[in-house]
Protein backbone atom coordinates (compact mmCIF):
# COMPACT_ATOMS: atom_id res chain seq x y z
CA UNK A 1 0.00 0.00 0.00
CA UNK A 2 1.29 3.43 -0.94
CA UNK A 3 0.79 6.62 0.94
CA UNK A 4 1.26 9.93 -0.79
CA UNK A 5 1.01 13.50 0.38
CA UNK A 6 -1.44 15.35 -1.80
CA UNK A 7 -1.10 19.08 -2.41
CA UNK A 8 -3.82 19.62 0.17
CA UNK A 9 -1.59 17.91 2.73
CA UNK A 10 -4.03 15.06 3.02
CA UNK A 11 -3.24 11.46 2.24
CA UNK A 12 -4.56 8.96 -0.16
CA UNK A 13 -3.99 5.30 -0.52
CA UNK A 14 -3.85 2.98 -3.43
CA UNK A 15 -4.08 -0.75 -2.82
CA UNK A 16 -2.93 -1.86 -6.29
CA UNK A 17 -0.66 0.70 -7.89
CA UNK A 18 -0.41 0.51 -11.67
CA UNK A 19 2.49 1.89 -13.74
CA UNK A 20 0.37 4.95 -14.45
CA UNK A 21 -0.51 5.50 -10.84
CA UNK A 22 3.11 5.12 -9.83
CA UNK A 23 3.98 7.77 -12.39
CA UNK A 24 1.22 9.98 -10.98
CA UNK A 25 2.53 9.42 -7.46
CA UNK A 26 6.01 10.44 -8.50
CA UNK A 27 4.56 13.48 -10.19
CA UNK A 28 2.53 14.17 -7.05
CA UNK A 29 5.57 14.16 -4.83
CA UNK A 30 7.45 16.42 -7.21
CA UNK A 31 4.52 18.79 -7.51
CA UNK A 32 4.09 18.90 -3.74
CA UNK A 33 7.72 19.81 -3.27
CA UNK A 34 7.34 22.52 -5.89
CA UNK A 35 4.12 23.75 -4.34
CA UNK A 36 5.80 24.08 -0.99
CA UNK A 37 8.45 26.18 -2.71
CA UNK A 38 6.31 28.27 -5.03
CA UNK A 39 2.67 27.93 -3.90
CA UNK A 40 1.77 26.86 -7.42
CA UNK A 41 -1.96 26.71 -8.11
CA UNK A 42 -4.43 25.21 -10.58
CA UNK A 43 -3.45 28.03 -12.89
CA UNK A 44 0.29 28.06 -13.47
CA UNK A 45 0.15 31.75 -14.24
CA UNK A 46 -2.59 34.20 -14.98
CA UNK A 47 -5.04 32.67 -17.46
CA UNK A 48 -3.28 29.33 -17.90
CA UNK A 49 -5.36 26.44 -16.59
CA UNK A 50 -4.39 22.83 -15.87
CA UNK A 51 -5.83 19.34 -15.93
CA UNK A 52 -6.79 17.76 -12.61
CA UNK A 53 -5.44 14.24 -12.24
CA UNK A 54 -5.14 12.27 -9.02
CA UNK A 55 -5.68 15.40 -6.93
CA UNK A 56 -3.01 17.37 -8.73
CA UNK A 57 -3.21 20.23 -11.18
CA UNK A 58 -0.96 19.21 -14.03
CA UNK A 59 -0.24 20.39 -17.58
CA UNK A 60 -0.82 18.11 -20.52
CA UNK A 61 2.05 15.88 -21.52
CA UNK A 62 1.74 17.49 -24.98
CA UNK A 63 2.90 20.84 -23.61
CA UNK A 64 0.30 22.38 -25.93
CA UNK A 65 -2.46 24.85 -25.13
CA UNK A 66 -5.58 26.10 -26.82
CA UNK A 67 -7.02 29.56 -26.40
CA UNK A 68 -10.51 30.07 -25.04
CA UNK A 69 -11.97 33.35 -26.30
CA UNK A 70 -15.20 35.22 -25.63
CA UNK A 71 -17.66 34.51 -28.48
CA UNK A 72 -19.16 38.00 -28.04
CA UNK A 73 -15.75 39.62 -28.45
CA UNK A 74 -12.90 37.43 -29.60
CA UNK A 75 -10.35 40.05 -28.56
CA UNK A 76 -11.09 38.94 -25.01
CA UNK A 77 -8.79 36.01 -24.19
CA UNK A 78 -10.28 34.03 -21.29
CA UNK A 79 -7.39 31.67 -20.86
CA UNK A 80 -5.15 28.95 -22.21
CA UNK A 81 -6.28 25.38 -21.60
CA UNK A 82 -4.38 22.11 -22.07
CA UNK A 83 -4.57 20.21 -25.36
CA UNK A 84 -4.37 16.79 -23.78
CA UNK A 85 -3.09 13.51 -25.14
CA UNK A 86 -4.17 9.90 -24.82
CA UNK A 87 -1.42 9.53 -22.17
CA UNK A 88 -3.11 12.22 -20.08
CA UNK A 89 -6.37 10.27 -20.32
CA UNK A 90 -4.57 7.08 -19.32
CA UNK A 91 -3.05 8.83 -16.30
CA UNK A 92 -6.47 10.15 -15.24
CA UNK A 93 -8.03 6.71 -15.67
CA UNK A 94 -5.28 5.18 -13.55
CA UNK A 95 -5.85 7.78 -10.83
CA UNK A 96 -9.61 7.17 -10.91
CA UNK A 97 -9.06 3.42 -10.73
CA UNK A 98 -6.76 3.79 -7.74
CA UNK A 99 -9.27 5.98 -5.93
CA UNK A 100 -12.24 3.71 -6.62
CA UNK A 101 -12.05 1.23 -3.75
CA UNK A 102 -11.71 3.85 -1.03
CA UNK A 103 -14.54 5.92 -2.52
CA UNK A 104 -16.97 3.03 -3.07
CA UNK A 105 -16.34 1.85 0.50
CA UNK A 106 -16.98 5.32 1.91
CA UNK A 107 -20.58 5.15 3.19
CA UNK A 108 -22.95 6.91 0.79
CA UNK A 109 -24.15 9.42 3.43
CA UNK A 110 -20.50 10.45 3.97
CA UNK A 111 -19.97 10.83 0.23
CA UNK A 112 -23.09 12.96 0.17
CA UNK A 113 -21.80 15.22 2.94
CA UNK A 114 -18.87 16.18 0.74
CA UNK A 115 -21.28 16.83 -2.12
CA UNK A 116 -23.41 19.11 0.06
CA UNK A 117 -20.21 21.07 0.64
CA UNK A 118 -19.74 21.33 -3.11
CA UNK A 119 -23.28 22.75 -3.29
CA UNK A 120 -22.42 25.38 -0.67
CA UNK A 121 -19.34 26.44 -2.63
CA UNK A 122 -21.37 26.68 -5.83
CA UNK A 123 -23.87 28.95 -4.04
CA UNK A 124 -21.08 31.06 -2.60
CA UNK A 125 -19.41 31.57 -5.99
CA UNK A 126 -22.53 31.58 -8.18
CA UNK A 127 -22.01 35.13 -9.41
CA UNK A 128 -18.41 34.53 -10.43
CA UNK A 129 -19.28 31.28 -12.25
CA UNK A 130 -22.18 33.03 -13.98
CA UNK A 131 -19.94 35.79 -15.30
CA UNK A 132 -17.33 33.22 -16.40
CA UNK A 133 -20.00 31.27 -18.26
CA UNK A 134 -21.40 34.28 -20.10
CA UNK A 135 -17.86 35.21 -21.06
CA UNK A 136 -16.89 31.80 -22.40
CA UNK A 137 -20.20 30.53 -23.78
CA UNK A 138 -22.10 33.71 -24.64
CA UNK A 139 -25.52 33.05 -23.08
CA UNK A 140 -26.98 36.09 -21.34
CA UNK A 141 -26.24 36.53 -17.64
CA UNK A 142 -29.74 35.58 -16.50
CA UNK A 143 -29.52 32.27 -18.36
CA UNK A 144 -25.96 31.60 -17.25
CA UNK A 145 -27.17 32.11 -13.67
CA UNK A 146 -29.87 29.51 -14.39
CA UNK A 147 -27.24 27.09 -15.63
CA UNK A 148 -25.21 27.45 -12.41
CA UNK A 149 -28.42 27.17 -10.38
CA UNK A 150 -29.20 23.90 -12.15
CA UNK A 151 -25.79 22.61 -11.06
CA UNK A 152 -26.58 23.66 -7.49
CA UNK A 153 -30.02 22.02 -7.57
CA UNK A 154 -28.58 18.86 -9.07
CA UNK A 155 -25.81 18.71 -6.47
CA UNK A 156 -28.23 18.99 -3.55
CA UNK A 157 -30.71 16.60 -5.12
CA UNK A 158 -28.07 13.94 -5.82
CA UNK A 159 -26.51 14.42 -2.38
CA UNK A 160 -29.93 13.77 -0.84
CA UNK A 161 -29.77 10.33 -2.44
CA UNK A 162 -26.83 9.52 -0.17
CA UNK A 163 -29.36 8.62 2.51
CA UNK A 164 -31.65 6.78 0.13
CA UNK A 165 -30.11 4.94 -2.84
CA UNK A 166 -32.99 2.58 -2.32
CA UNK A 167 -32.90 -1.02 -3.29
CA UNK A 168 -35.79 -3.39 -2.56
CA UNK A 169 -36.73 -6.61 -0.84
CA UNK A 170 -39.13 -9.16 -2.26
CA UNK A 171 -40.44 -12.53 -1.06
CA UNK A 172 -38.31 -15.52 -2.00
CA UNK A 173 -40.09 -18.52 -3.46
CA UNK A 174 -38.60 -20.84 -0.83
CA UNK A 175 -39.30 -20.87 2.91
CA UNK A 176 -36.53 -19.54 5.16
CA UNK A 177 -34.97 -17.63 2.37
CA UNK A 178 -34.60 -13.87 1.96
CA UNK A 179 -34.32 -11.98 -1.33
CA UNK A 180 -33.23 -8.38 -1.92
CA UNK A 181 -31.69 -6.12 -4.51
CA UNK A 182 -28.96 -3.57 -3.80
CA UNK A 183 -27.23 -0.96 -5.94
CA UNK A 184 -23.52 -1.10 -6.53
CA UNK A 185 -21.37 1.45 -8.35
CA UNK A 186 -20.40 0.89 -11.96
CA UNK A 187 -16.71 1.64 -11.35
CA UNK A 188 -14.91 4.17 -13.44
CA UNK A 189 -17.04 6.53 -15.51
CA UNK A 190 -16.07 8.78 -18.41
CA UNK A 191 -18.21 11.94 -18.65
CA UNK A 192 -18.19 13.70 -22.03
CA UNK A 193 -20.11 16.95 -22.24
CA UNK A 194 -21.13 19.68 -24.74
CA UNK A 195 -20.67 23.44 -24.51
CA UNK A 196 -24.26 24.70 -24.37
CA UNK A 197 -24.92 23.99 -20.66
CA UNK A 198 -21.31 23.99 -19.52
CA UNK A 199 -21.87 23.61 -15.78
CA UNK A 200 -25.38 22.12 -15.59
CA UNK A 201 -24.71 19.13 -17.85
CA UNK A 202 -21.39 18.13 -16.24
CA UNK A 203 -23.10 18.33 -12.84
CA UNK A 204 -26.02 16.16 -14.05
CA UNK A 205 -23.49 13.42 -14.67
CA UNK A 206 -20.90 14.06 -11.98
CA UNK A 207 -23.15 14.29 -8.93
CA UNK A 208 -25.17 11.09 -9.41
CA UNK A 209 -21.97 9.28 -10.40
CA UNK A 210 -20.32 10.35 -7.14
CA UNK A 211 -23.20 9.58 -4.82
CA UNK A 212 -23.39 6.08 -6.31
CA UNK A 213 -19.72 5.53 -5.42
CA UNK A 214 -18.10 5.83 -8.85
CA UNK A 215 -14.92 7.67 -9.71
CA UNK A 216 -14.84 9.79 -12.85
CA UNK A 217 -12.80 11.32 -15.62
CA UNK A 218 -14.48 14.42 -17.04
CA UNK A 219 -13.95 15.70 -20.56
CA UNK A 220 -15.56 19.11 -21.16
CA UNK A 221 -16.25 20.61 -24.59
CA UNK A 222 -13.36 22.46 -26.23
CA UNK A 223 -15.27 25.78 -26.21
CA UNK A 224 -16.24 25.82 -22.54
CA UNK A 225 -13.59 24.25 -20.31
CA UNK A 226 -13.71 27.04 -17.70
CA UNK A 227 -17.17 26.22 -16.32
CA UNK A 228 -16.25 22.56 -15.80
CA UNK A 229 -12.94 23.65 -14.30
CA UNK A 230 -14.93 25.79 -11.82
CA UNK A 231 -17.06 22.77 -10.90
CA UNK A 232 -13.99 20.59 -10.36
CA UNK A 233 -12.31 23.30 -8.28
CA UNK A 234 -15.39 23.31 -6.05
CA UNK A 235 -15.06 19.52 -5.65
CA UNK A 236 -11.41 19.92 -4.68
CA UNK A 237 -12.21 22.64 -2.16
CA UNK A 238 -15.03 20.56 -0.69
CA UNK A 239 -12.54 17.79 0.07
CA UNK A 240 -13.60 15.16 -2.47
CA UNK A 241 -10.55 12.86 -2.23
CA UNK A 242 -7.83 12.94 -4.89
CA UNK A 243 -8.49 10.68 -7.87
CA UNK A 244 -12.26 10.57 -7.38
CA UNK A 245 -12.86 13.46 -9.80
CA UNK A 246 -10.39 13.95 -12.65
CA UNK A 247 -10.50 16.53 -15.41
CA UNK A 248 -8.83 16.17 -18.80
CA UNK A 249 -9.33 18.95 -21.31
CA UNK A 250 -8.73 18.83 -25.03
CA UNK A 251 -10.10 17.62 -28.34
CA UNK A 252 -12.99 15.20 -28.59
CA UNK A 253 -11.24 13.18 -31.26
CA UNK A 254 -8.32 12.53 -28.87
CA UNK A 255 -9.50 12.81 -25.25
CA UNK A 256 -13.14 11.80 -25.82
CA UNK A 257 -12.18 9.00 -28.18
CA UNK A 258 -9.56 7.58 -25.78
CA UNK A 259 -12.00 7.70 -22.87
CA UNK A 260 -14.58 5.89 -25.01
CA UNK A 261 -12.28 3.04 -25.95
CA UNK A 262 -10.23 2.77 -22.74
CA UNK A 263 -10.64 -0.79 -21.43
CA UNK A 264 -10.81 0.34 -17.78
CA UNK A 265 -13.69 2.78 -18.32
CA UNK A 266 -16.86 0.86 -17.51
CA UNK A 267 -19.37 3.53 -18.48
CA UNK A 268 -19.45 6.51 -20.78
CA UNK A 269 -22.08 9.12 -20.13
CA UNK A 270 -22.22 11.34 -23.21
CA UNK A 271 -24.18 14.45 -24.13
CA UNK A 272 -23.68 16.01 -27.54
CA UNK A 273 -24.62 15.61 -31.16
CA UNK A 274 -26.23 12.44 -32.48
CA UNK A 275 -23.33 11.96 -34.88
CA UNK A 276 -20.67 11.97 -32.15
CA UNK A 277 -22.88 9.98 -29.81
CA UNK A 278 -23.13 7.18 -32.35
CA UNK A 279 -19.33 7.13 -32.64
CA UNK A 280 -19.01 6.92 -28.86
CA UNK A 281 -21.62 4.15 -28.73
CA UNK A 282 -19.73 2.11 -31.34
CA UNK A 283 -16.49 2.41 -29.38
CA UNK A 284 -18.30 1.28 -26.22
CA UNK A 285 -20.00 -1.60 -28.03
CA UNK A 286 -16.61 -2.89 -29.24
CA UNK A 287 -15.55 -3.54 -25.66
CA UNK A 288 -18.93 -4.16 -24.08
CA UNK A 289 -18.89 -0.95 -22.04
CA UNK A 290 -22.10 0.71 -20.94
CA UNK A 291 -23.03 3.88 -22.73
CA UNK A 292 -25.65 6.48 -21.92
CA UNK A 293 -26.42 8.99 -24.64
CA UNK A 294 -28.21 12.37 -24.65
CA UNK A 295 -28.19 13.75 -28.16
CA UNK A 296 -29.85 16.09 -30.64
CA UNK A 297 -33.41 17.41 -30.88
CA UNK A 298 -35.90 19.03 -33.26
CA UNK A 299 -38.58 20.05 -30.82
CA UNK A 300 -42.06 21.25 -31.67
CA UNK A 301 -44.57 23.56 -30.02
CA UNK A 302 -48.12 22.91 -31.24
CA UNK A 303 -50.43 25.91 -31.05
CA UNK A 304 -54.13 25.08 -31.30
CA UNK A 305 -56.85 27.48 -32.42
CA UNK A 306 -58.16 27.83 -28.84
CA UNK A 307 -54.73 28.71 -27.41
CA UNK A 308 -53.90 31.85 -25.49
CA UNK A 309 -51.88 33.30 -28.37
CA UNK A 310 -49.99 35.89 -26.32
CA UNK A 311 -48.79 33.15 -24.00
CA UNK A 312 -47.94 30.84 -26.91
CA UNK A 313 -45.89 33.56 -28.61
CA UNK A 314 -43.96 34.22 -25.38
CA UNK A 315 -43.27 30.48 -25.06
CA UNK A 316 -42.12 30.31 -28.69
CA UNK A 317 -39.78 33.31 -28.34
CA UNK A 318 -38.22 31.93 -25.16
CA UNK A 319 -37.97 28.40 -26.57
CA UNK A 320 -36.60 29.41 -30.00
CA UNK A 321 -34.22 32.22 -29.15
CA UNK A 322 -33.13 31.66 -25.53
CA UNK A 323 -29.45 30.59 -25.43
CA UNK A 324 -29.44 31.83 -29.05
CA UNK A 325 -31.39 28.70 -30.02
CA UNK A 326 -28.49 26.51 -28.91
CA UNK A 327 -30.44 24.19 -26.64
CA UNK A 328 -31.15 20.54 -27.27
CA UNK A 329 -34.73 21.40 -26.29
CA UNK A 330 -34.98 24.54 -28.46
CA UNK A 331 -38.41 25.18 -30.02
CA UNK A 332 -37.18 24.95 -33.57
CA UNK A 333 -40.60 24.03 -35.02
CA UNK A 334 -43.84 25.87 -34.32
CA UNK A 335 -46.82 23.91 -35.62
CA UNK A 336 -49.74 26.31 -35.70
CA UNK A 337 -53.41 25.71 -36.41
CA UNK A 338 -54.45 27.39 -39.67
CA UNK A 339 -57.21 29.35 -37.93
CA UNK A 340 -54.68 31.28 -35.82
CA UNK A 341 -51.68 30.97 -38.13
CA UNK A 342 -51.72 34.56 -39.41
CA UNK A 343 -52.29 36.15 -36.02
CA UNK A 344 -49.61 33.99 -34.38
CA UNK A 345 -47.04 34.76 -37.11
CA UNK A 346 -47.66 38.50 -36.93
CA UNK A 347 -47.10 38.57 -33.18
CA UNK A 348 -44.16 36.20 -33.35
CA UNK A 349 -42.31 38.21 -35.99
CA UNK A 350 -43.00 41.46 -34.15
CA UNK A 351 -41.55 40.01 -30.92
CA UNK A 352 -38.56 38.40 -32.68
CA UNK A 353 -37.66 41.71 -34.37
CA UNK A 354 -37.73 43.48 -31.01
CA UNK A 355 -35.19 41.15 -29.40
CA UNK A 356 -31.90 42.87 -28.61
CA UNK A 357 -28.85 40.98 -29.85
CA UNK A 358 -25.43 41.59 -28.31
CA UNK A 359 -22.95 40.73 -25.60
CA UNK A 360 -24.78 38.70 -22.95
CA UNK A 361 -22.81 40.46 -20.20
CA UNK A 362 -25.00 43.49 -20.82
CA UNK A 363 -28.22 42.98 -18.84
CA UNK A 364 -30.30 44.72 -21.54
CA UNK A 365 -29.44 42.04 -24.13
CA UNK A 366 -31.92 39.25 -24.94
CA UNK A 367 -29.93 37.13 -27.40
CA UNK A 368 -26.17 36.58 -27.12
CA UNK A 369 -23.71 35.31 -29.72
CA UNK A 370 -23.53 31.77 -31.07
CA UNK A 371 -20.59 29.70 -29.91
CA UNK A 372 -18.00 29.98 -32.70
CA UNK A 373 -17.32 30.62 -36.39
CA UNK A 374 -18.18 27.03 -37.38
CA UNK A 375 -21.60 27.53 -35.79
CA UNK A 376 -22.07 30.79 -37.72
CA UNK A 377 -21.30 29.00 -40.96
CA UNK A 378 -23.57 26.05 -40.22
CA UNK A 379 -26.51 28.25 -39.16
CA UNK A 380 -26.07 30.61 -42.12
CA UNK A 381 -25.98 27.63 -44.47
CA UNK A 382 -29.35 26.49 -43.07
CA UNK A 383 -30.76 29.98 -43.53
CA UNK A 384 -29.63 29.76 -47.13
CA UNK A 385 -31.19 26.30 -47.49
CA UNK A 386 -34.47 27.59 -46.02
CA UNK A 387 -34.62 30.48 -48.47
CA UNK A 388 -33.27 28.94 -51.63
CA UNK A 389 -33.48 25.15 -51.49
CA UNK A 390 -36.59 24.70 -49.34
CA UNK A 391 -38.39 27.81 -50.62
CA UNK A 392 -39.76 28.88 -47.22
CA UNK A 393 -40.63 32.52 -46.48
CA UNK A 394 -38.00 34.38 -44.48
CA UNK A 395 -40.25 36.53 -42.29
CA UNK A 396 -37.54 38.13 -40.19
CA UNK A 397 -33.84 37.97 -39.39
CA UNK A 398 -31.51 35.86 -41.49
CA UNK A 399 -28.39 38.03 -41.25
CA UNK A 400 -24.98 37.38 -39.75
CA UNK A 401 -24.27 40.64 -37.87
CA UNK A 402 -20.66 41.69 -38.41
CA UNK A 403 -20.48 45.48 -38.12
CA UNK A 404 -20.00 47.93 -35.23
CA UNK A 405 -20.52 46.28 -31.83
CA UNK A 406 -20.84 42.92 -33.57
CA UNK A 407 -17.53 43.12 -35.43
CA UNK A 408 -15.58 40.86 -33.08
CA UNK A 409 -18.22 38.27 -32.19
CA UNK A 410 -20.46 35.59 -33.67
CA UNK A 411 -23.90 37.14 -33.96
CA UNK A 412 -26.93 36.01 -35.94
CA UNK A 413 -30.31 37.75 -35.99
CA UNK A 414 -33.28 35.89 -34.53
CA UNK A 415 -34.75 34.30 -37.65
CA UNK A 416 -38.30 33.16 -38.39
CA UNK A 417 -39.26 31.11 -41.43
CA UNK A 418 -42.98 30.82 -42.23
CA UNK A 419 -44.89 28.73 -44.79
CA UNK A 420 -42.65 25.84 -43.90
CA UNK A 421 -43.72 22.31 -44.83
CA UNK A 422 -42.83 19.32 -42.67
CA UNK A 423 -40.53 17.74 -45.26
CA UNK A 424 -38.26 20.79 -45.68
CA UNK A 425 -34.70 20.39 -44.40
CA UNK A 426 -35.11 23.35 -42.03
CA UNK A 427 -38.07 21.47 -40.51
CA UNK A 428 -36.21 18.17 -40.24
CA UNK A 429 -32.58 18.84 -39.30
CA UNK A 430 -31.15 20.27 -36.10
CA UNK A 431 -29.88 23.81 -36.83
CA UNK A 432 -28.75 24.69 -33.28
CA UNK A 433 -29.03 28.45 -33.67
CA UNK A 434 -31.59 31.29 -33.42
CA UNK A 435 -33.78 29.99 -36.23
CA UNK A 436 -37.33 28.67 -36.00
CA UNK A 437 -39.83 27.42 -38.57
CA UNK A 438 -43.59 27.95 -38.48
CA UNK A 439 -45.55 25.08 -40.02
CA UNK A 440 -49.33 25.34 -40.59
CA UNK A 441 -51.61 22.41 -39.59
CA UNK A 442 -55.34 21.96 -40.06
CA UNK A 443 -56.07 19.80 -37.02
CA UNK A 444 -54.60 18.41 -33.80
CA UNK A 445 -54.09 15.01 -35.43
CA UNK A 446 -52.12 16.56 -38.25
CA UNK A 447 -50.08 18.63 -35.79
CA UNK A 448 -49.19 15.48 -33.84
CA UNK A 449 -48.22 13.67 -37.02
CA UNK A 450 -45.93 16.54 -38.03
CA UNK A 451 -44.45 16.79 -34.53
CA UNK A 452 -43.64 13.06 -34.52
CA UNK A 453 -42.33 13.12 -38.10
CA UNK A 454 -38.66 13.78 -37.35
CA UNK A 455 -35.80 11.51 -36.37
CA UNK A 456 -35.48 13.06 -32.88
CA UNK A 457 -37.70 12.73 -29.81
CA UNK A 458 -36.57 15.01 -26.99
CA UNK A 459 -39.26 17.55 -26.10
CA UNK A 460 -42.65 18.79 -27.36
CA UNK A 461 -45.34 21.18 -26.17
CA UNK A 462 -48.96 22.08 -26.81
CA UNK A 463 -50.80 25.34 -26.23
CA UNK A 464 -54.54 24.75 -25.84
CA UNK A 465 -57.35 25.51 -23.37
CA UNK A 466 -58.89 22.09 -23.94
CA UNK A 467 -57.86 19.45 -21.41
CA UNK A 468 -59.00 16.63 -23.69
CA UNK A 469 -56.73 17.79 -26.49
CA UNK A 470 -53.85 18.30 -24.08
CA UNK A 471 -54.07 14.70 -22.83
CA UNK A 472 -54.63 13.33 -26.33
CA UNK A 473 -51.42 15.05 -27.48
CA UNK A 474 -49.52 13.98 -24.36
CA UNK A 475 -50.48 10.38 -25.08
CA UNK A 476 -49.60 10.38 -28.79
CA UNK A 477 -46.41 12.44 -28.90
CA UNK A 478 -43.34 10.21 -28.84
CA UNK A 479 -40.83 12.32 -26.89
CA UNK A 480 -39.14 12.04 -23.49
CA UNK A 481 -40.51 15.39 -22.28
CA UNK A 482 -43.88 17.06 -22.86
CA UNK A 483 -45.28 20.42 -21.77
CA UNK A 484 -48.83 21.79 -21.70
CA UNK A 485 -49.11 25.57 -22.05
CA UNK A 486 -45.37 26.00 -21.61
CA UNK A 487 -42.42 26.05 -23.96
CA UNK A 488 -40.31 23.00 -24.92
CA UNK A 489 -37.70 23.99 -22.36
CA UNK A 490 -37.82 24.21 -18.57
CA UNK A 491 -36.67 20.86 -17.20
CA UNK A 492 -36.36 20.46 -13.42
CA UNK A 493 -33.68 18.27 -11.86
CA UNK A 494 -35.98 15.94 -9.95
CA UNK A 495 -37.77 14.68 -13.08
CA UNK A 496 -36.14 12.33 -15.58
CA UNK A 497 -34.64 14.02 -18.62
CA UNK A 498 -33.91 12.47 -22.01
CA UNK A 499 -35.34 11.56 -25.35
CA UNK A 500 -36.53 8.86 -27.69
CA UNK A 501 -35.41 7.81 -31.19
CA UNK A 502 -32.20 9.52 -32.38
CA UNK A 503 -32.08 11.65 -29.21
CA UNK A 504 -31.14 8.88 -26.81
CA UNK A 505 -30.59 5.22 -26.18
CA UNK A 506 -33.19 4.62 -23.52
CA UNK A 507 -31.55 6.10 -20.44
CA UNK A 508 -32.78 9.09 -18.47
CA UNK A 509 -30.67 11.64 -16.63
CA UNK A 510 -31.87 13.60 -13.58
CA UNK A 511 -34.65 12.33 -11.28
CA UNK A 512 -33.92 9.14 -9.39
CA UNK A 513 -33.88 7.41 -12.79
CA UNK A 514 -30.30 8.63 -13.30
CA UNK A 515 -29.23 6.25 -10.52
CA UNK A 516 -29.95 3.41 -12.95
CA UNK A 517 -27.23 4.79 -15.22
CA UNK A 518 -24.61 5.11 -12.51
CA UNK A 519 -25.28 1.96 -10.50
CA UNK A 520 -25.81 -1.70 -11.24
CA UNK A 521 -28.30 -3.95 -9.53
CA UNK A 522 -27.06 -6.87 -7.49
CA UNK A 523 -29.66 -9.49 -6.51
CA UNK A 524 -28.88 -11.07 -3.16
CA UNK A 525 -30.39 -14.35 -1.85
CA UNK A 526 -29.92 -15.41 1.76
CA UNK A 527 -30.93 -18.98 2.54
CA UNK A 528 -31.28 -19.50 6.30
CA UNK A 529 -32.97 -22.93 6.08
CA UNK A 530 -29.73 -24.76 6.81
CA UNK A 531 -30.25 -27.14 3.91
CA UNK A 532 -30.07 -27.24 0.12
CA UNK A 533 -33.17 -25.64 -1.39
CA UNK A 534 -33.40 -25.70 -5.19
CA UNK A 535 -35.32 -22.89 -6.85
CA UNK A 536 -37.78 -23.96 -9.57
CA UNK A 537 -37.38 -27.60 -8.48
CA UNK A 538 -38.18 -28.08 -4.81
CA UNK A 539 -41.04 -25.60 -4.70
CA UNK A 540 -42.62 -27.18 -7.79
CA UNK A 541 -43.70 -30.04 -5.50
CA UNK A 542 -45.74 -27.65 -3.38
CA UNK A 543 -48.02 -26.83 -6.29
CA UNK A 544 -48.07 -30.38 -7.58
P1 LIG B 1 -20.48 17.41 -30.08
O1 LIG B 1 -21.05 16.08 -30.36
O2 LIG B 1 -19.70 18.08 -31.14
O3 LIG B 1 -19.49 17.33 -28.81
C1 LIG B 1 -19.91 16.83 -27.56
C2 LIG B 1 -18.69 16.34 -26.79
O4 LIG B 1 -18.16 15.20 -27.48
C3 LIG B 1 -17.56 17.37 -26.72
O5 LIG B 1 -16.94 17.30 -25.46
C4 LIG B 1 -16.61 16.88 -27.80
O6 LIG B 1 -15.27 17.28 -27.59
C5 LIG B 1 -16.75 15.38 -27.66
N1 LIG B 1 -16.33 14.60 -28.83
C6 LIG B 1 -16.17 15.02 -30.11
N2 LIG B 1 -15.73 14.01 -30.89
C7 LIG B 1 -15.62 12.92 -30.09
C8 LIG B 1 -15.24 11.56 -30.30
N3 LIG B 1 -14.87 11.13 -31.50
N4 LIG B 1 -15.27 10.71 -29.26
C9 LIG B 1 -15.68 11.13 -28.04
N5 LIG B 1 -16.03 12.41 -27.77
C10 LIG B 1 -16.01 13.29 -28.79
O7 LIG B 1 -21.67 18.32 -29.57
P2 LIG B 1 -21.64 19.87 -29.19
O8 LIG B 1 -21.52 20.67 -30.43
O9 LIG B 1 -20.67 20.10 -28.09
O10 LIG B 1 -23.11 20.06 -28.57
C11 LIG B 1 -24.25 20.30 -29.34
C12 LIG B 1 -25.08 19.05 -29.49
O11 LIG B 1 -25.37 18.51 -28.21
C13 LIG B 1 -26.42 19.29 -30.15
O12 LIG B 1 -26.69 18.28 -31.06
C14 LIG B 1 -27.40 19.23 -28.99
O13 LIG B 1 -28.72 18.88 -29.33
C15 LIG B 1 -26.75 18.19 -28.12
N6 LIG B 1 -27.23 18.29 -26.74
C16 LIG B 1 -28.08 17.33 -26.28
C17 LIG B 1 -28.58 17.40 -24.99
C18 LIG B 1 -29.53 16.37 -24.45
O14 LIG B 1 -29.68 16.29 -23.25
N7 LIG B 1 -30.19 15.58 -25.29
C19 LIG B 1 -28.20 18.48 -24.16
C20 LIG B 1 -27.32 19.43 -24.67
C21 LIG B 1 -26.84 19.33 -25.96
XYZ file of C-alpha atoms and ligand atoms in Angstrom, residues 192-196 201 204 219-222 250-253 256-257 260 270-274 276 279-280 294-297 328 430 432 458 497 503, ligand 1:
80
model
C -18.193 13.698 -22.033
C -20.115 16.954 -22.243
C -21.134 19.685 -24.738
C -20.670 23.444 -24.511
C -24.261 24.698 -24.366
C -24.713 19.129 -17.855
C -26.021 16.159 -14.046
C -13.955 15.698 -20.560
C -15.556 19.109 -21.163
C -16.252 20.614 -24.594
C -13.362 22.458 -26.234
C -8.731 18.826 -25.035
C -10.100 17.621 -28.340
C -12.990 15.195 -28.586
C -11.241 13.179 -31.261
C -13.136 11.800 -25.819
C -12.179 9.003 -28.179
C -14.576 5.886 -25.013
C -22.218 11.339 -23.205
C -24.182 14.450 -24.133
C -23.682 16.015 -27.536
C -24.620 15.609 -31.164
C -26.229 12.440 -32.479
C -20.670 11.975 -32.148
C -19.334 7.133 -32.636
C -19.005 6.916 -28.855
C -28.210 12.367 -24.645
C -28.188 13.754 -28.164
C -29.853 16.092 -30.641
C -33.410 17.408 -30.877
C -31.147 20.542 -27.270
C -31.147 20.271 -36.095
C -28.753 24.689 -33.283
C -36.567 15.007 -26.995
C -34.642 14.018 -18.623
C -32.077 11.649 -29.210
P -20.476 17.413 -30.076
O -21.050 16.077 -30.362
O -19.702 18.084 -31.135
O -19.488 17.329 -28.809
C -19.909 16.829 -27.559
C -18.694 16.336 -26.792
O -18.155 15.199 -27.476
C -17.555 17.370 -26.723
O -16.943 17.304 -25.463
C -16.607 16.885 -27.800
O -15.270 17.280 -27.588
C -16.753 15.378 -27.663
N -16.330 14.605 -28.830
C -16.167 15.020 -30.106
N -15.727 14.006 -30.888
C -15.623 12.921 -30.090
C -15.241 11.561 -30.304
N -14.866 11.128 -31.499
N -15.275 10.712 -29.265
C -15.676 11.134 -28.041
N -16.033 12.411 -27.772
C -16.007 13.295 -28.786
O -21.673 18.319 -29.566
P -21.644 19.866 -29.191
O -21.520 20.666 -30.434
O -20.674 20.104 -28.089
O -23.112 20.060 -28.570
C -24.246 20.296 -29.338
C -25.076 19.045 -29.490
O -25.369 18.513 -28.210
C -26.425 19.292 -30.147
O -26.692 18.278 -31.062
C -27.397 19.229 -28.987
O -28.718 18.884 -29.331
C -26.751 18.190 -28.123
N -27.225 18.287 -26.737
C -28.080 17.331 -26.279
C -28.578 17.405 -24.988
C -29.530 16.375 -24.447
O -29.679 16.293 -23.250
N -30.192 15.584 -25.287
C -28.197 18.476 -24.158
C -27.324 19.430 -24.669
C -26.835 19.330 -25.961
